[in-house]
């Protein structure tokens, strides 16, 4: 028996990194999981295979969270395959770092469209699907918004928006029995972090030096927090921004 037996969860951006870790964690706890991806079909299928090998239930579904048509199609697929939804994890996100003078319109829209608009569009559809039983929404922010440093104005402003979205929607959706919480990870080793050159860099060393538990995070460190926020054990918790960062703040 898993704590999420009988639940259906959709994890956006679950083909890689933290999203893939959360999808596997929710499935291991008994949930049927929709592994959303933007462009990495093979990676998403690999996550589904791992879940199936461990006796879990999952399918991969393409959809760019920043496009309302894609999001509507994605949720229609969730209904077709699993008949409803209990948990939405708004994990799909993109990031790059740089100082004020490096901010460009295209990168502004890429980050805001995925990180902020994508979260709002997916949440709109989830609310329609949850129905009278309610549900749990888990947003993925970042620990960086608690102690914002330089050269991250664009990315951290998108994630500051996530902190606010969580707090506003917890109040707005509470009467519908929908809980809204954020997990704010510290530095975590993912495909995205590797692609950006964070792993092995001085920046990684700096982050570790600020982390009381003395290492970089892994997706497997974040997944159990998502299981908790998806489960009955967290039924009295909403509007929380939970740092999962080894104590870095
Ligand atoms: N890694 C860290 O240190 C860290 C720390 C704090 C917070 N976070 C947050 O955690 C989340 C995941 O980060 P990560 O490091 O795991 O990233 P990652 O390894 O780059 O993976 C990103 C995932 O998001 C998907 N994605 C990107 N744009 C999408 C879109 N428009 N529609 C649907 N899916 C999309 C990607 O799918 P495709 O490849 O299929 O497009 C991929 O599955 C992000 O919100 C990030 O801001 C990360």
XYZ file of N, CA and C and ligand atoms in Angstrom:
795
model
N 0.843 -1.216 0.000
C 0.000 0.000 0.000
C 0.869 1.255 0.000
N 0.619 2.154 -0.965
C 1.343 3.421 -0.980
C 0.444 4.543 -0.498
N 1.052 5.619 -0.022
C 0.235 6.728 0.499
C -0.537 7.450 -0.613
N -0.149 7.206 -1.880
C -0.851 7.866 -2.987
C -1.644 6.874 -3.842
N -1.925 5.701 -3.295
C -2.720 4.717 -4.043
C -4.035 5.344 -4.494
N -4.375 5.148 -5.770
C -5.655 5.634 -6.287
C -5.628 7.083 -6.735
N -4.517 7.781 -6.511
C -4.425 9.197 -6.921
C -3.829 9.304 -8.329
N -4.217 10.365 -9.019
C -3.646 10.667 -10.334
C -2.876 11.978 -10.223
N -1.638 11.970 -10.703
C -0.792 13.173 -10.626
C -0.246 13.530 -11.998
N -0.219 14.810 -12.291
C 0.425 15.313 -13.510
C 1.642 16.129 -13.086
N 2.807 15.755 -13.624
C 4.034 16.506 -13.342
C 4.483 17.160 -14.640
N 4.510 18.493 -14.670
C 4.967 19.155 -15.893
C 6.501 19.144 -15.916
N 7.048 19.066 -17.127
C 8.508 19.035 -17.274
C 9.124 17.862 -16.545
N 8.576 16.674 -16.789
C 9.030 15.492 -16.036
C 9.947 14.600 -16.856
N 10.426 15.096 -18.000
C 11.334 14.271 -18.807
C 12.751 14.297 -18.248
N 13.037 15.255 -17.390
C 14.412 15.435 -16.879
C 14.374 15.918 -15.438
N 15.560 15.883 -14.821
C 15.818 16.626 -13.604
C 14.840 16.411 -12.461
N 14.490 17.520 -11.817
C 13.648 17.480 -10.621
C 12.274 16.900 -10.958
N 11.717 17.256 -12.128
C 10.405 16.748 -12.527
C 10.420 15.240 -12.688
N 11.471 14.709 -13.310
C 11.583 13.247 -13.475
C 11.670 12.582 -12.108
N 12.453 13.176 -11.206
C 12.591 12.614 -9.847
C 11.254 12.607 -9.117
N 10.504 13.691 -9.261
C 9.196 13.778 -8.593
C 8.226 12.756 -9.206
N 8.223 12.637 -10.534
C 7.321 11.669 -11.182
C 7.590 10.261 -10.665
N 8.869 9.900 -10.567
C 9.216 8.549 -10.073
C 8.812 8.393 -8.618
N 9.023 9.432 -7.837
C 8.681 9.369 -6.405
C 7.183 9.217 -6.185
N 6.380 9.983 -6.941
C 4.923 9.900 -6.786
C 4.430 8.523 -7.227
N 5.009 8.001 -8.312
C 4.596 6.675 -8.794
C 4.963 5.594 -7.788
N 6.150 5.716 -7.180
C 6.577 4.717 -6.186
C 5.660 4.735 -4.967
N 5.019 5.889 -4.727
C 4.083 5.991 -3.594
C 2.668 5.564 -3.992
N 2.493 5.133 -5.249
C 1.210 4.555 -5.648
C 0.385 5.366 -6.627
N 0.826 6.594 -6.944
C 0.027 7.424 -7.859
C 0.195 6.959 -9.308
N -0.855 7.163 -10.109
C -0.749 7.057 -11.559
C -0.243 8.411 -12.033
N 0.808 8.402 -12.855
C 1.511 9.658 -13.132
C 1.538 9.995 -14.625
N 1.217 11.229 -14.927
C 1.371 11.742 -16.286
C 2.704 12.470 -16.352
N 3.585 11.966 -17.216
C 4.934 12.516 -17.370
C 4.908 13.490 -18.548
N 4.704 14.764 -18.228
C 4.657 15.766 -19.300
C 6.075 16.126 -19.757
N 6.204 16.408 -21.055
C 7.480 16.907 -21.577
C 7.201 17.953 -22.645
N 8.231 18.799 -22.894
C 8.097 19.794 -23.946
C 8.597 19.245 -25.261
N 9.897 18.853 -25.286
C 10.485 18.378 -26.544
C 11.229 17.047 -26.410
N 11.513 16.618 -25.178
C 12.383 15.436 -24.995
C 11.563 14.153 -24.844
N 11.014 13.697 -25.974
C 10.138 12.516 -25.956
C 10.854 11.270 -25.425
N 12.095 11.060 -25.913
C 12.830 9.853 -25.486
C 13.083 9.856 -23.989
N 13.458 11.018 -23.466
C 13.710 11.121 -22.018
C 12.430 10.831 -21.238
N 11.310 11.371 -21.726
C 10.030 11.139 -21.034
C 9.674 9.652 -21.071
N 9.883 9.028 -22.221
C 9.571 7.592 -22.328
C 10.453 6.769 -21.394
N 11.698 7.230 -21.216
C 12.605 6.525 -20.293
C 12.078 6.606 -18.856
N 11.576 7.766 -18.472
C 11.015 7.925 -17.118
C 9.809 6.993 -16.947
N 8.971 6.927 -17.980
C 7.796 6.039 -17.930
C 8.247 4.579 -17.794
N 9.307 4.194 -18.531
C 9.800 2.805 -18.466
C 10.301 2.475 -17.069
N 11.053 3.392 -16.459
C 11.568 3.149 -15.102
C 10.396 2.935 -14.141
N 9.374 3.778 -14.269
C 8.197 3.660 -13.391
C 7.523 2.307 -13.610
N 7.365 1.914 -14.888
C 6.698 0.634 -15.199
C 7.507 -0.537 -14.657
N 8.851 -0.462 -14.812
C 9.707 -1.555 -14.311
C 9.548 -1.744 -12.807
N 9.244 -0.647 -12.116
C 9.088 -0.734 -10.655
C 7.636 -1.009 -10.257
N 6.812 -1.372 -11.262
C 5.429 -1.751 -10.979
C 4.460 -0.598 -10.933
N 4.900 0.597 -11.350
C 4.029 1.769 -11.311
C 3.302 1.995 -12.622
N 2.453 3.021 -12.622
C 1.626 3.321 -13.780
C 1.904 4.749 -14.244
N 2.246 4.900 -15.528
C 2.544 6.240 -16.033
C 2.402 6.271 -17.543
N 2.174 7.463 -18.086
C 2.311 7.634 -19.532
C 2.911 9.013 -19.802
N 3.547 9.131 -20.978
C 4.198 10.388 -21.355
C 3.248 11.206 -22.219
N 3.219 12.511 -22.002
C 2.325 13.371 -22.775
C 3.029 14.677 -23.107
N 3.121 14.956 -24.417
C 3.773 16.198 -24.851
C 2.842 17.387 -24.591
N 3.430 18.533 -24.367
C 2.649 19.759 -24.222
C 3.547 20.871 -23.718
N 3.582 21.963 -24.477
C 4.345 23.147 -24.058
C 3.461 23.937 -23.087
N 3.880 24.014 -21.818
C 3.013 24.628 -20.805
C 2.761 26.115 -21.055
N 3.576 26.726 -21.911
C 3.392 28.156 -22.157
C 2.341 28.426 -23.235
N 1.763 27.355 -23.807
C 0.771 27.524 -24.877
C -0.572 26.976 -24.414
N -1.582 27.827 -24.378
C -2.862 27.397 -23.797
C -3.469 26.226 -24.566
N -3.296 26.200 -25.892
C -3.837 25.081 -26.684
C -3.191 23.770 -26.278
N -1.863 23.788 -26.107
C -1.139 22.574 -25.680
C -1.612 22.127 -24.305
N -1.798 23.083 -23.409
C -2.175 22.744 -22.031
C -3.571 22.108 -22.011
N -4.490 22.661 -22.794
C -5.848 22.086 -22.857
C -5.782 20.655 -23.417
N -4.976 20.461 -24.451
C -4.830 19.118 -25.044
C -4.227 18.143 -24.025
N -3.238 18.634 -23.271
C -2.583 17.795 -22.256
C -3.595 17.316 -21.208
N -4.410 18.236 -20.721
C -5.378 17.859 -19.680
C -6.474 16.952 -20.235
N -6.825 17.144 -21.518
C -7.813 16.246 -22.140
C -7.252 14.830 -22.170
N -5.931 14.720 -22.412
C -5.286 13.399 -22.434
C -5.286 12.762 -21.046
N -5.082 13.591 -20.024
C -5.105 13.086 -18.641
C -6.465 12.450 -18.358
N -7.527 13.135 -18.757
C -8.890 12.619 -18.522
C -9.096 11.328 -19.297
N -8.664 11.334 -20.558
C -8.862 10.148 -21.405
C -8.154 8.925 -20.815
N -6.915 9.127 -20.324
C -6.115 7.981 -19.842
C -6.455 7.581 -18.411
N -6.647 8.578 -17.544
C -6.768 8.261 -16.110
C -8.105 8.708 -15.498
N -8.941 9.417 -16.276
C -10.302 9.735 -15.827
C -10.451 10.880 -14.834
N -9.366 11.528 -14.430
C -9.475 12.643 -13.481
C -8.096 13.053 -13.012
N -8.046 13.923 -12.002
C -6.752 14.416 -11.510
C -6.856 14.776 -10.033
N -5.818 14.443 -9.275
C -5.765 14.787 -7.840
C -4.616 15.724 -7.503
N -3.535 15.636 -8.287
C -2.321 16.396 -7.948
C -1.726 16.999 -9.221
N -1.393 18.284 -9.160
C -0.643 18.922 -10.249
C 0.677 19.427 -9.682
N 1.782 19.032 -10.311
C 3.090 19.584 -9.931
C 3.557 20.496 -11.061
N 3.582 21.797 -10.783
C 4.046 22.792 -11.760
C 5.562 22.905 -11.659
N 6.228 21.990 -12.355
C 7.694 21.938 -12.281
C 8.377 22.502 -13.529
N 7.733 22.417 -14.699
C 8.390 22.827 -15.952
C 8.962 24.227 -15.775
N 10.236 24.366 -16.055
C 10.851 25.669 -15.857
C 12.139 25.785 -16.642
N 12.476 27.018 -17.006
C 13.735 27.288 -17.702
C 14.459 28.410 -16.968
N 15.773 28.395 -17.093
C 16.552 29.405 -16.376
C 17.847 29.723 -17.087
N 18.295 30.951 -16.893
C 19.652 31.365 -17.265
C 19.966 32.516 -16.329
N 21.243 32.761 -16.132
C 21.630 33.781 -15.158
C 22.347 34.929 -15.871
N 22.365 36.090 -15.254
C 23.076 37.225 -15.834
C 22.659 38.505 -15.141
N 23.488 39.525 -15.310
C 23.209 40.803 -14.659
C 22.181 41.598 -15.467
N 21.745 42.696 -14.899
C 20.699 43.533 -15.512
C 20.965 43.802 -16.993
N 22.231 44.188 -17.317
C 22.508 44.604 -18.698
C 22.382 43.451 -19.701
N 22.335 42.220 -19.208
C 22.229 41.079 -20.131
C 20.777 40.697 -20.432
N 19.819 41.329 -19.762
C 18.410 40.947 -19.954
C 17.959 41.321 -21.364
N 17.412 40.343 -22.073
C 16.900 40.549 -23.427
C 15.425 40.157 -23.475
N 14.704 40.826 -24.394
C 13.265 40.573 -24.519
C 12.946 39.097 -24.750
N 13.699 38.461 -25.643
C 13.368 37.060 -25.979
C 13.535 36.161 -24.756
N 14.613 36.380 -23.985
C 14.848 35.539 -22.813
C 13.837 35.866 -21.713
N 13.473 37.148 -21.625
C 12.423 37.539 -20.668
C 11.155 36.735 -20.949
N 10.728 36.737 -22.217
C 9.468 36.058 -22.548
C 9.602 34.542 -22.415
N 10.774 33.991 -22.761
C 10.964 32.532 -22.609
C 10.784 32.135 -21.149
N 11.434 32.872 -20.250
C 11.361 32.485 -18.830
C 9.985 32.782 -18.234
N 9.447 33.973 -18.518
C 8.128 34.290 -17.936
C 7.027 33.414 -18.523
N 7.118 33.123 -19.834
C 6.061 32.305 -20.451
C 6.055 30.892 -19.887
N 7.230 30.327 -19.670
C 7.281 28.948 -19.155
C 7.039 28.933 -17.654
N 7.811 29.726 -16.930
C 7.796 29.607 -15.466
C 6.522 30.177 -14.842
N 6.039 31.292 -15.364
C 4.902 31.975 -14.726
C 3.594 31.674 -15.472
N 3.559 32.027 -16.768
C 2.318 31.773 -17.517
C 1.995 30.277 -17.537
N 3.025 29.436 -17.731
C 2.803 27.979 -17.759
C 2.172 27.478 -16.472
N 2.633 28.006 -15.347
C 2.073 27.613 -14.042
C 0.601 28.028 -13.959
N 0.286 29.239 -14.424
C -1.099 29.719 -14.346
C -2.017 28.932 -15.287
N -1.540 28.665 -16.511
C -2.387 27.941 -17.475
C -2.684 26.526 -16.989
N -1.663 25.840 -16.489
C -1.869 24.455 -16.017
C -2.777 24.447 -14.788
N -2.594 25.438 -13.925
C -3.415 25.492 -12.713
C -4.884 25.732 -13.065
N -5.135 26.594 -14.045
C -6.526 26.831 -14.487
C -7.200 25.519 -14.885
N -6.494 24.718 -15.672
C -7.091 23.457 -16.144
C -7.248 22.454 -15.010
N -6.262 22.416 -14.102
C -6.342 21.472 -12.976
C -7.549 21.781 -12.102
N -7.786 23.048 -11.855
C -8.912 23.452 -10.990
C -10.234 22.946 -11.581
N -10.354 23.024 -12.911
C -11.584 22.531 -13.562
C -11.741 21.025 -13.349
N -10.610 20.315 -13.349
C -10.656 18.845 -13.269
C -10.835 18.320 -11.848
N -10.329 19.044 -10.860
C -10.343 18.519 -9.492
C -11.775 18.235 -9.016
N -12.704 19.133 -9.385
C -14.102 18.925 -8.969
C -14.287 19.080 -7.464
N -15.359 18.489 -6.954
C -15.757 18.740 -5.554
C -14.808 18.133 -4.532
N -14.060 17.109 -4.923
C -13.142 16.463 -3.968
C -11.912 17.332 -3.688
N -11.667 18.357 -4.521
C -10.492 19.206 -4.344
C -9.234 18.565 -4.891
N -8.072 19.070 -4.468
C -6.819 18.547 -4.991
C -5.631 19.274 -4.385
N -4.447 18.880 -4.862
C -3.213 19.498 -4.361
C -2.397 20.030 -5.533
N -2.005 21.283 -5.425
C -1.120 21.884 -6.424
C 0.220 22.150 -5.763
N 1.267 21.698 -6.411
C 2.619 21.895 -5.877
C 3.412 22.688 -6.919
N 3.804 23.892 -6.559
C 4.620 24.713 -7.451
C 6.093 24.544 -7.095
N 6.934 24.571 -8.110
C 8.378 24.473 -7.839
C 8.983 25.878 -7.987
N 9.375 26.426 -6.847
C 10.039 27.731 -6.836
C 11.541 27.531 -6.772
N 12.210 28.384 -6.012
C 13.634 28.174 -5.747
C 13.992 28.798 -4.404
N 14.951 28.158 -3.722
C 15.417 28.712 -2.445
C 16.036 30.088 -2.652
N 16.441 30.374 -3.887
C 17.089 31.649 -4.198
C 16.228 32.870 -3.906
N 14.905 32.706 -3.852
C 14.059 33.882 -3.596
C 14.110 34.298 -2.130
N 14.654 33.428 -1.255
C 14.714 33.783 0.168
C 15.914 34.652 0.497
N 16.935 34.569 -0.339
C 18.133 35.374 -0.108
C 18.710 35.735 -1.473
N 17.967 36.551 -2.246
C 18.334 36.750 -3.644
C 19.701 37.404 -3.815
N 20.509 36.797 -4.671
C 21.846 37.330 -4.928
C 21.865 38.093 -6.241
N 23.024 38.656 -6.611
C 23.132 39.400 -7.873
C 23.159 38.459 -9.079
N 23.011 39.033 -10.263
C 23.144 38.329 -11.544
C 22.096 37.249 -11.754
N 20.938 37.462 -11.160
C 19.849 36.493 -11.345
C 18.517 37.212 -11.425
N 18.533 38.483 -11.850
C 17.317 39.293 -11.708
C 16.138 38.709 -12.484
N 16.412 38.200 -13.669
C 15.299 37.702 -14.492
C 14.741 36.404 -13.905
N 15.606 35.422 -13.703
C 15.137 34.113 -13.212
C 14.477 34.231 -11.843
N 15.155 34.920 -10.920
C 14.584 34.998 -9.561
C 13.293 35.794 -9.537
N 13.121 36.730 -10.481
C 11.838 37.456 -10.502
C 10.719 36.526 -10.962
N 11.015 35.584 -11.867
C 9.959 34.619 -12.239
C 9.612 33.737 -11.047
N 10.623 33.367 -10.252
C 10.366 32.460 -9.126
C 9.775 33.205 -7.926
N 10.088 34.521 -7.826
C 9.393 35.334 -6.824
C 7.901 35.366 -7.145
N 7.581 35.401 -8.445
C 6.169 35.351 -8.857
C 5.532 34.040 -8.405
N 6.297 32.967 -8.465
C 5.755 31.655 -8.039
C 5.426 31.691 -6.544
N 6.309 32.298 -5.740
C 6.018 32.406 -4.294
C 4.681 33.127 -4.086
N 4.469 34.190 -4.847
C 3.234 34.979 -4.700
C 2.025 34.203 -5.221
N 2.197 33.530 -6.356
C 1.094 32.729 -6.916
C 0.641 31.694 -5.886
N 1.590 31.063 -5.226
C 1.241 30.054 -4.214
C 0.420 30.666 -3.091
N 0.856 31.818 -2.604
C 0.160 32.424 -1.463
C -1.226 32.951 -1.849
N -1.312 33.569 -3.038
C -2.614 34.117 -3.476
C -3.595 32.977 -3.752
N -3.133 31.967 -4.508
C -4.076 30.910 -4.917
C -4.446 29.988 -3.756
N -3.574 29.888 -2.754
C -3.967 29.101 -1.565
C -5.212 29.715 -0.946
N -5.250 31.048 -0.904
C -6.420 31.738 -0.333
C -7.620 31.643 -1.276
N -7.348 31.819 -2.570
C -8.449 31.831 -3.546
C -9.081 30.445 -3.708
N -8.262 29.404 -3.655
C -8.765 28.060 -3.981
C -9.067 27.207 -2.750
N -8.677 27.698 -1.576
C -8.953 26.946 -0.343
C -10.423 26.544 -0.199
N -11.347 27.477 -0.454
C -12.764 27.118 -0.327
C -13.194 25.988 -1.266
N -12.398 25.708 -2.305
C -12.710 24.588 -3.213
C -11.970 23.315 -2.799
N -11.409 23.315 -1.595
C -10.630 22.170 -1.070
C -9.384 21.907 -1.913
N -8.859 22.973 -2.507
C -7.616 22.842 -3.281
C -6.494 23.478 -2.478
N -5.478 22.666 -2.164
C -4.316 23.181 -1.443
C -3.250 23.591 -2.467
N -2.556 24.680 -2.161
C -1.504 25.167 -3.060
C -0.255 25.431 -2.231
N 0.800 24.699 -2.514
C 2.060 24.864 -1.783
C 3.223 24.924 -2.767
N 4.338 25.463 -2.301
C 5.561 25.476 -3.124
C 6.651 24.649 -2.468
N 7.423 23.979 -3.296
C 8.712 23.434 -2.851
C 9.779 24.321 -3.489
N 10.655 24.872 -2.665
C 11.718 25.728 -3.188
C 13.075 25.038 -2.996
N 13.544 24.352 -4.046
C 14.808 23.624 -3.926
C 16.005 24.575 -3.894
N 17.066 24.113 -3.241
C 18.360 24.766 -3.401
C 19.017 24.200 -4.655
N 20.295 24.471 -4.852
C 20.998 23.957 -6.027
C 20.849 22.445 -6.117
N 20.432 21.974 -7.292
C 20.119 20.558 -7.470
C 20.768 20.070 -8.756
N 21.412 18.906 -8.705
C 22.106 18.387 -9.892
C 21.085 17.814 -10.877
N 20.910 18.503 -11.982
C 19.945 18.085 -13.012
C 20.585 18.283 -14.383
N 19.902 17.793 -15.403
C 20.383 18.010 -16.776
C 20.509 19.512 -17.054
N 19.523 20.281 -16.564
C 19.549 21.730 -16.783
C 20.745 22.385 -16.113
N 21.045 21.956 -14.883
C 22.181 22.530 -14.148
C 23.495 22.163 -14.844
N 23.565 20.932 -15.390
C 24.758 20.531 -16.142
C 24.890 21.376 -17.404
N 23.772 21.531 -18.135
C 23.815 22.258 -19.413
C 24.277 23.699 -19.224
N 23.939 24.264 -18.074
C 24.291 25.660 -17.799
C 25.723 25.803 -17.261
N 26.391 24.655 -17.025
C 27.770 24.693 -16.520
C 27.868 24.928 -15.030
N 26.752 24.732 -14.305
C 26.775 24.962 -12.853
C 27.582 23.873 -12.145
N 27.376 22.623 -12.598
C 28.025 21.507 -11.908
C 29.535 21.557 -12.179
N 30.313 21.554 -11.091
C 31.774 21.639 -11.220
C 32.296 23.074 -11.221
N 31.398 24.039 -11.160
C 31.820 25.453 -11.240
C 32.069 26.045 -9.849
N 32.647 27.242 -9.830
C 32.830 27.964 -8.559
C 31.473 28.296 -7.936
N 30.478 28.515 -8.792
C 29.131 28.824 -8.288
C 28.589 27.633 -7.493
N 28.817 26.428 -8.016
C 28.366 25.239 -7.276
C 29.086 25.179 -5.915
N 30.400 25.435 -5.937
C 31.180 25.397 -4.677
C 30.635 26.435 -3.702
N 30.311 27.612 -4.227
C 29.757 28.670 -3.374
C 28.441 28.214 -2.740
N 27.570 27.625 -3.565
C 26.269 27.176 -3.036
C 26.467 26.113 -1.953
N 27.391 25.186 -2.193
C 27.635 24.131 -1.201
C 28.158 24.750 0.105
N 29.007 25.779 -0.038
C 29.562 26.419 1.170
C 28.470 27.112 1.985
N 27.351 27.432 1.335
C 26.223 28.088 2.023
C 25.195 27.069 2.535
N 25.480 25.779 2.321
C 24.498 24.730 2.622
C 24.924 23.964 3.869
N 24.211 24.133 4.993
C 24.611 23.465 6.232
C 24.822 21.961 6.076
N 24.007 21.305 5.245
C 24.178 19.859 5.088
C 25.316 19.499 4.128
N 25.971 20.521 3.568
C 27.291 20.350 2.952
C 27.389 19.622 1.630
N 26.340 19.631 0.845
C 26.450 19.035 -0.496
C 25.410 19.676 -1.397
N 25.501 19.354 -2.717
C 24.494 19.801 -3.678
C 23.291 18.871 -3.596
N 22.107 19.365 -3.934
C 20.911 18.533 -3.886
C 20.811 17.587 -5.071
N 19.967 16.564 -4.910
C 19.646 15.626 -5.988
C 18.119 15.609 -6.148
N 17.615 15.280 -7.347
C 16.155 15.196 -7.524
C 15.498 14.274 -6.487
N 16.223 13.239 -6.065
C 15.675 12.287 -5.077
C 15.499 12.938 -3.706
N 16.164 14.082 -3.477
C 15.957 14.814 -2.213
C 14.632 15.584 -2.245
N 14.182 15.927 -3.427
C 12.988 16.769 -3.576
C 11.720 15.893 -3.635
N 11.858 14.719 -4.257
C 10.676 13.871 -4.506
C 9.868 13.540 -3.243
N 10.505 13.171 -2.108
C 9.698 12.821 -0.928
C 8.885 14.005 -0.388
N 9.376 15.211 -0.627
C 8.631 16.398 -0.188
C 7.358 16.521 -1.028
N 7.484 16.222 -2.317
C 6.307 16.263 -3.204
C 5.315 15.168 -2.824
N 5.831 14.001 -2.435
C 4.930 12.916 -1.994
C 4.139 13.389 -0.776
N 4.834 13.992 0.177
C 4.169 14.499 1.391
C 3.082 15.516 1.030
N 3.426 16.487 0.171
C 2.451 17.550 -0.160
C 1.299 17.038 -1.029
N 1.484 15.857 -1.622
C 0.402 15.240 -2.410
C -0.519 14.406 -1.538
N -0.064 14.057 -0.347
C -0.741 13.023 0.444
C -1.657 13.623 1.506
N -2.470 12.759 2.082
C -3.373 13.135 3.164
C -2.615 13.686 4.374
N -1.360 13.276 4.526
C -0.571 13.723 5.679
C -0.420 15.247 5.705
N -0.560 15.880 4.546
C -0.406 17.350 4.476
C -1.755 18.047 4.306
N -2.844 17.356 4.699
C -4.194 17.892 4.414
C -4.476 19.249 5.047
N -3.711 19.635 6.096
C -3.978 20.885 6.806
C -2.954 21.957 6.433
N -2.210 21.682 5.349
C -1.126 22.591 4.948
C -1.444 23.201 3.592
N -1.541 24.529 3.559
C -1.691 25.220 2.270
C -1.068 26.608 2.362
N -0.592 27.092 1.217
C 0.035 28.417 1.165
C 1.461 28.419 1.699
N 2.034 27.217 1.908
C 3.399 27.145 2.457
C 4.442 27.156 1.351
N 5.563 27.777 1.656
C 6.723 27.758 0.762
C 7.810 27.000 1.501
N 8.013 25.775 1.069
C 8.853 24.856 1.819
C 10.241 24.781 1.184
N 11.261 25.227 1.904
C 12.623 25.125 1.372
C 13.079 23.671 1.440
N 13.561 23.165 0.317
C 14.179 21.831 0.288
C 15.586 22.066 -0.241
N 16.452 22.471 0.673
C 17.726 23.065 0.241
C 18.903 22.693 1.135
N 18.746 21.666 1.954
C 19.836 21.294 2.861
C 20.148 22.390 3.867
N 19.170 23.259 4.082
C 19.357 24.332 5.068
C 19.853 25.637 4.476
N 20.149 25.666 3.168
C 20.596 26.930 2.539
C 19.418 27.906 2.498
N 19.646 29.110 2.962
C 18.583 30.121 2.886
C 19.197 31.507 2.797
N 18.307 22.520 -10.760
C 18.285 23.425 -9.790
O 19.312 23.717 -9.160
C 16.990 24.076 -9.403
C 16.939 24.772 -8.188
C 15.758 25.387 -7.798
C 14.650 25.304 -8.607
N 14.711 24.643 -9.787
C 13.490 24.579 -10.599
O 13.132 23.229 -10.759
C 12.449 23.049 -12.006
C 13.158 21.959 -12.814
O 14.497 22.349 -13.010
P 15.591 21.303 -13.523
O 16.891 21.808 -13.078
O 15.164 19.928 -13.199
O 15.478 21.554 -15.116
P 15.919 20.648 -16.359
O 16.830 19.566 -15.958
O 16.375 21.620 -17.403
O 14.521 20.031 -16.832
C 13.518 20.925 -17.211
C 12.264 20.179 -17.565
O 11.255 21.137 -17.891
C 10.727 20.812 -19.168
N 10.264 22.018 -19.860
C 10.968 23.155 -20.128
N 10.172 24.029 -20.771
C 8.967 23.424 -20.914
C 7.740 23.813 -21.496
N 7.591 25.018 -22.062
N 6.699 22.945 -21.455
C 6.827 21.728 -20.878
N 7.976 21.300 -20.322
C 9.016 22.140 -20.347
C 11.833 20.094 -19.891
O 11.222 19.276 -20.875
P 11.827 19.072 -22.367
O 13.295 18.876 -22.232
O 11.065 17.880 -22.829
O 11.463 20.310 -23.113
C 12.440 19.272 -18.764
O 11.699 18.099 -18.535
C 12.438 24.415 -12.677
O 11.223 25.059 -12.412
C 13.589 25.133 -12.008
O 13.443 26.527 -12.056
C 15.853 24.025 -10.210
